[in-house]
Amino acid sequence: MLRRWIRIAVHGLSRDERDRWREEWLADAEALEQAGAGRADRWSLAVGIGLAVVKMRLEGVRMDGWMREVRLAFRSLWRRPGFAAVAILTLGLGIGSTTAVVSVVRGVLLEPLPYPEAHELVLVHTAFPALGFDEFWMSPPEYGELTERSRSVFESLGAYRTWDRSIGGGDEPERVTSAAATASLFTTLGIDAAIGRVFDDAEDAPGGPVVALLSWGLWERSFGGDREIIGRVIEVDGDPVEVVGVLPADFDLEDAGVEIWLPSQIDPTDLDQRASHWLRVIGRLRDGRTPADARREIDNLVHRWEEDSGGGGHLPHPERHPLLVEGLQDDLVGDVRTALWVLMGAVGFVLLIACVNVANLLLVRAEDRQREVSVRAALGAGRGRLVQQFLIEGLLLAGAGAALGIVLASGGLRLLQTAGGGELPRLAEIDLDPVVLLITVALTAGVGVVFGLAPARHAMSAAAGGLRASTRTTGSRARKGVRSALVVVETALALVLAVGAGLMLRSFDSLTGVNPGFEVREALTFKLYLPNST
């Protein structure tokens, strides 16, 4: 068996290599037989021979075959710059749009929120269905009672609210988004200050000292990144406030853009505030608990509240005033999820159309190159070598298209982040990360192989037909069938995209054409902020 394996292994090597290695390996086999080697030793030698042959053949292909074919493919594409430019641009647009949308989908929908164990974070909110409010804020007493009664399902709860404030003490006064938050909010999120500290319970108690946390952007922009900011007093709406910390650079809760945080100092025991709904509540589930568990627990809690109150007062009610639980990421993404998946399907069609277009171009070019292929076949080039040439050309086109696509995707994402505003959640977190780049590389390799194999069939048929077949001006019925199928697929995909684009334009026109009920031309709006202190 070992001698037969050696004869098979050396087959296809050059004459000198075949004679040298056959003698050496046969000598090794005889030495094993004389030493009485067992089956494991013979298998070890067979595997070693196989690996050596594979290495020699790969080196030969790499040095003698592939590099020569790469140079030939470059020269072939260089002689047809118009074809190469159109193919690369078409692929670049398809791959670029796909890469950009995949990056957006990954950043918005698939990546977890930037908090420790982010899957445990949920949003707890109220609702008033009779008034048309499916999501509403909670009141301080509701937040306090929920904190006390739901310890079995929530590890911690935190609350906050946002509004605009004027700040001074920096280079010049600014109007920024502020938030009043409970000290437990940062514990719930698992966030600590990058410089200094966050609020403590004493500062969050009613009547406690008023302190502030700055966002990283505000600290750098208005205070020059001064690390001595801790303990410094600044003005917030004309009142003195001590800075106790600076939050991390990537912290932005629910895309609210908060730049200064103050302690809420709410009193959950003040029942007079039961009708004052202004708190947004975030909870962290206990280990092993799910949002479904939290919903069941809160439903039971609401029913107990109803029983305890005897059905009176402004209390949560299973129907009139329910408490609802939703994953924090699900709430943040909202209706964007469906739109992004639809958009991803649309750009998938765009990429398919681009691939079909380039495949058609390659098939037409393969028809023009039948004489060249036939000459190479007549000079001794085998079918494998001809297919290899087309594969390399396809990979070169796909690689150049992918490089252009990555550049276009990167520029498109930067433009989206600059002009996107608040329309898309988690916009600042979107980037071309390594996973997306790996997907692009894999996609490029697949596209290159397809582009190489599509015209390879024509190359093999031309090689089989000889020079006489290469002089024919019309393609065979099979080749016409392939091109016709590609045209049908391309037309179908384009029709789907055209219909979808038409529907979206119609919806956009309907939205922008809604009559607001008053004359909007030459009408302006503005806000005027006055400080509380005079």
mmCIF file of N, CA, C and O in Angstrom, residues 163-201:
data_model
loop_
_atom_site.group_PDB
_atom_site.id
_atom_site.type_symbol
_atom_site.label_atom_id
_atom_site.label_comp_id
_atom_site.label_asym_id
_atom_site.label_seq_id
_atom_site.Cartn_x
_atom_site.Cartn_y
_atom_site.Cartn_z
ATOM 1 N N TRP A 163 -34.268 68.561 30.097
ATOM 2 C CA TRP A 163 -34.746 69.853 29.623
ATOM 3 C C TRP A 163 -33.524 70.726 29.366
ATOM 4 O O TRP A 163 -32.390 70.332 29.668
ATOM 5 N N ASP A 164 -33.726 71.894 28.798
ATOM 6 C CA ASP A 164 -32.608 72.781 28.452
ATOM 7 C C ASP A 164 -32.291 73.724 29.600
ATOM 8 O O ASP A 164 -33.187 74.185 30.320
ATOM 9 N N ARG A 165 -30.994 73.993 29.743
ATOM 10 C CA ARG A 165 -30.524 74.935 30.761
ATOM 11 C C ARG A 165 -29.408 75.790 30.174
ATOM 12 O O ARG A 165 -28.733 75.379 29.221
ATOM 13 N N SER A 166 -29.196 76.943 30.781
ATOM 14 C CA SER A 166 -28.074 77.814 30.418
ATOM 15 C C SER A 166 -26.965 77.632 31.442
ATOM 16 O O SER A 166 -27.226 77.588 32.650
ATOM 17 N N ILE A 167 -25.741 77.482 30.962
ATOM 18 C CA ILE A 167 -24.601 77.301 31.866
ATOM 19 C C ILE A 167 -23.568 78.386 31.604
ATOM 20 O O ILE A 167 -23.451 78.902 30.488
ATOM 21 N N GLY A 168 -22.850 78.754 32.641
ATOM 22 C CA GLY A 168 -21.761 79.710 32.552
ATOM 23 C C GLY A 168 -20.584 79.197 33.335
ATOM 24 O O GLY A 168 -20.640 78.164 33.998
ATOM 25 N N GLY A 169 -19.495 79.934 33.266
ATOM 26 C CA GLY A 169 -18.278 79.536 33.969
ATOM 27 C C GLY A 169 -17.225 78.997 33.035
ATOM 28 O O GLY A 169 -16.087 78.781 33.442
ATOM 29 N N GLY A 170 -17.599 78.777 31.763
ATOM 30 C CA GLY A 170 -16.625 78.332 30.785
ATOM 31 C C GLY A 170 -16.136 79.502 29.967
ATOM 32 O O GLY A 170 -16.100 80.646 30.420
ATOM 33 N N ASP A 171 -15.758 79.211 28.712
ATOM 34 C CA ASP A 171 -15.270 80.276 27.843
ATOM 35 C C ASP A 171 -16.366 81.292 27.557
ATOM 36 O O ASP A 171 -16.119 82.491 27.493
ATOM 37 N N GLU A 172 -17.618 80.810 27.346
ATOM 38 C CA GLU A 172 -18.747 81.693 27.136
ATOM 39 C C GLU A 172 -20.024 80.935 27.490
ATOM 40 O O GLU A 172 -20.045 79.709 27.481
ATOM 41 N N PRO A 173 -21.103 81.628 27.811
ATOM 42 C CA PRO A 173 -22.344 80.939 28.201
ATOM 43 C C PRO A 173 -22.873 80.065 27.058
ATOM 44 O O PRO A 173 -22.679 80.361 25.882
ATOM 45 N N GLU A 174 -23.566 78.995 27.437
ATOM 46 C CA GLU A 174 -24.140 78.076 26.452
ATOM 47 C C GLU A 174 -25.518 77.631 26.900
ATOM 48 O O GLU A 174 -25.827 77.611 28.089
ATOM 49 N N ARG A 175 -26.337 77.274 25.906
ATOM 50 C CA ARG A 175 -27.627 76.644 26.171
ATOM 51 C C ARG A 175 -27.478 75.174 25.799
ATOM 52 O O ARG A 175 -27.220 74.827 24.639
ATOM 53 N N VAL A 176 -27.621 74.281 26.768
ATOM 54 C CA VAL A 176 -27.357 72.860 26.532
ATOM 55 C C VAL A 176 -28.502 72.027 27.078
ATOM 56 O O VAL A 176 -29.342 72.504 27.850
ATOM 57 N N THR A 177 -28.521 70.771 26.668
ATOM 58 C CA THR A 177 -29.487 69.819 27.207
ATOM 59 C C THR A 177 -28.998 69.323 28.556
ATOM 60 O O THR A 177 -27.848 68.882 28.687
ATOM 61 N N SER A 178 -29.851 69.389 29.549
ATOM 62 C CA SER A 178 -29.485 68.934 30.893
ATOM 63 C C SER A 178 -30.420 67.808 31.306
ATOM 64 O O SER A 178 -31.440 67.547 30.662
ATOM 65 N N ALA A 179 -30.065 67.156 32.388
ATOM 66 C CA ALA A 179 -30.903 66.083 32.933
ATOM 67 C C ALA A 179 -30.799 66.103 34.443
ATOM 68 O O ALA A 179 -29.736 66.361 35.008
ATOM 69 N N ALA A 180 -31.932 65.829 35.088
ATOM 70 C CA ALA A 180 -31.960 65.595 36.531
ATOM 71 C C ALA A 180 -32.118 64.098 36.722
ATOM 72 O O ALA A 180 -33.076 63.506 36.227
ATOM 73 N N ALA A 181 -31.170 63.480 37.400
ATOM 74 C CA ALA A 181 -31.144 62.020 37.513
ATOM 75 C C ALA A 181 -31.001 61.595 38.964
ATOM 76 O O ALA A 181 -30.397 62.302 39.787
ATOM 77 N N THR A 182 -31.549 60.438 39.269
ATOM 78 C CA THR A 182 -31.336 59.848 40.591
ATOM 79 C C THR A 182 -29.929 59.265 40.656
ATOM 80 O O THR A 182 -29.341 58.898 39.632
ATOM 81 N N ALA A 183 -29.401 59.196 41.852
ATOM 82 C CA ALA A 183 -28.070 58.620 42.017
ATOM 83 C C ALA A 183 -28.044 57.165 41.581
ATOM 84 O O ALA A 183 -27.012 56.653 41.118
ATOM 85 N N SER A 184 -29.189 56.481 41.715
ATOM 86 C CA SER A 184 -29.247 55.069 41.352
ATOM 87 C C SER A 184 -29.220 54.837 39.850
ATOM 88 O O SER A 184 -29.006 53.702 39.402
ATOM 89 N N LEU A 185 -29.417 55.899 39.040
ATOM 90 C CA LEU A 185 -29.422 55.709 37.589
ATOM 91 C C LEU A 185 -28.071 55.211 37.093
ATOM 92 O O LEU A 185 -27.994 54.284 36.279
ATOM 93 N N PHE A 186 -26.990 55.811 37.587
ATOM 94 C CA PHE A 186 -25.654 55.427 37.114
ATOM 95 C C PHE A 186 -25.283 54.041 37.621
ATOM 96 O O PHE A 186 -24.595 53.286 36.934
ATOM 97 N N THR A 187 -25.754 53.692 38.824
ATOM 98 C CA THR A 187 -25.539 52.337 39.327
ATOM 99 C C THR A 187 -26.286 51.321 38.461
ATOM 100 O O THR A 187 -25.758 50.256 38.131
ATOM 101 N N THR A 188 -27.505 51.657 38.093
ATOM 102 C CA THR A 188 -28.309 50.766 37.253
ATOM 103 C C THR A 188 -27.654 50.555 35.893
ATOM 104 O O THR A 188 -27.600 49.430 35.381
ATOM 105 N N LEU A 189 -27.147 51.613 35.311
ATOM 106 C CA LEU A 189 -26.505 51.505 33.997
ATOM 107 C C LEU A 189 -25.119 50.879 34.075
ATOM 108 O O LEU A 189 -24.599 50.406 33.062
ATOM 109 N N GLY A 190 -24.517 50.859 35.264
ATOM 110 C CA GLY A 190 -23.151 50.349 35.390
ATOM 111 C C GLY A 190 -22.120 51.332 34.885
ATOM 112 O O GLY A 190 -21.067 50.925 34.382
ATOM 113 N N ILE A 191 -22.397 52.626 34.997
ATOM 114 C CA ILE A 191 -21.524 53.676 34.482
ATOM 115 C C ILE A 191 -20.908 54.439 35.647
ATOM 116 O O ILE A 191 -21.598 54.801 36.613
ATOM 117 N N ASP A 192 -19.606 54.695 35.575
ATOM 118 C CA ASP A 192 -18.913 55.510 36.565
ATOM 119 C C ASP A 192 -18.287 56.700 35.848
ATOM 120 O O ASP A 192 -18.150 56.709 34.619
ATOM 121 N N ALA A 193 -17.913 57.698 36.602
ATOM 122 C CA ALA A 193 -17.306 58.895 36.016
ATOM 123 C C ALA A 193 -15.903 58.583 35.506
ATOM 124 O O ALA A 193 -15.172 57.782 36.093
ATOM 125 N N ALA A 194 -15.539 59.224 34.381
ATOM 126 C CA ALA A 194 -14.178 59.095 33.867
ATOM 127 C C ALA A 194 -13.215 59.918 34.702
ATOM 128 O O ALA A 194 -12.050 59.541 34.888
ATOM 129 N N ILE A 195 -13.684 61.048 35.201
ATOM 130 C CA ILE A 195 -12.901 61.917 36.092
ATOM 131 C C ILE A 195 -13.805 62.279 37.261
ATOM 132 O O ILE A 195 -14.966 62.647 37.075
ATOM 133 N N GLY A 196 -13.291 62.175 38.469
ATOM 134 C CA GLY A 196 -14.104 62.485 39.638
ATOM 135 C C GLY A 196 -15.031 61.333 39.985
ATOM 136 O O GLY A 196 -14.657 60.166 39.941
ATOM 137 N N ARG A 197 -16.287 61.662 40.312
ATOM 138 C CA ARG A 197 -17.250 60.648 40.752
ATOM 139 C C ARG A 197 -18.643 61.027 40.288
ATOM 140 O O ARG A 197 -18.861 62.132 39.764
ATOM 141 N N VAL A 198 -19.607 60.110 40.495
ATOM 142 C CA VAL A 198 -21.013 60.401 40.207
ATOM 143 C C VAL A 198 -21.694 60.849 41.496
ATOM 144 O O VAL A 198 -21.054 60.965 42.545
ATOM 145 N N PHE A 199 -22.994 61.077 41.436
ATOM 146 C CA PHE A 199 -23.730 61.536 42.616
ATOM 147 C C PHE A 199 -23.747 60.466 43.700
ATOM 148 O O PHE A 199 -23.670 59.264 43.425
ATOM 149 N N ASP A 200 -23.880 60.907 44.964
ATOM 150 C CA ASP A 200 -24.131 59.967 46.052
ATOM 151 C C ASP A 200 -25.551 60.183 46.582
ATOM 152 O O ASP A 200 -26.254 61.104 46.171
ATOM 153 N N ASP A 201 -25.982 59.331 47.486
ATOM 154 C CA ASP A 201 -27.363 59.381 47.978
ATOM 155 C C ASP A 201 -27.663 60.684 48.709
ATOM 156 O O ASP A 201 -28.794 61.198 48.643
#
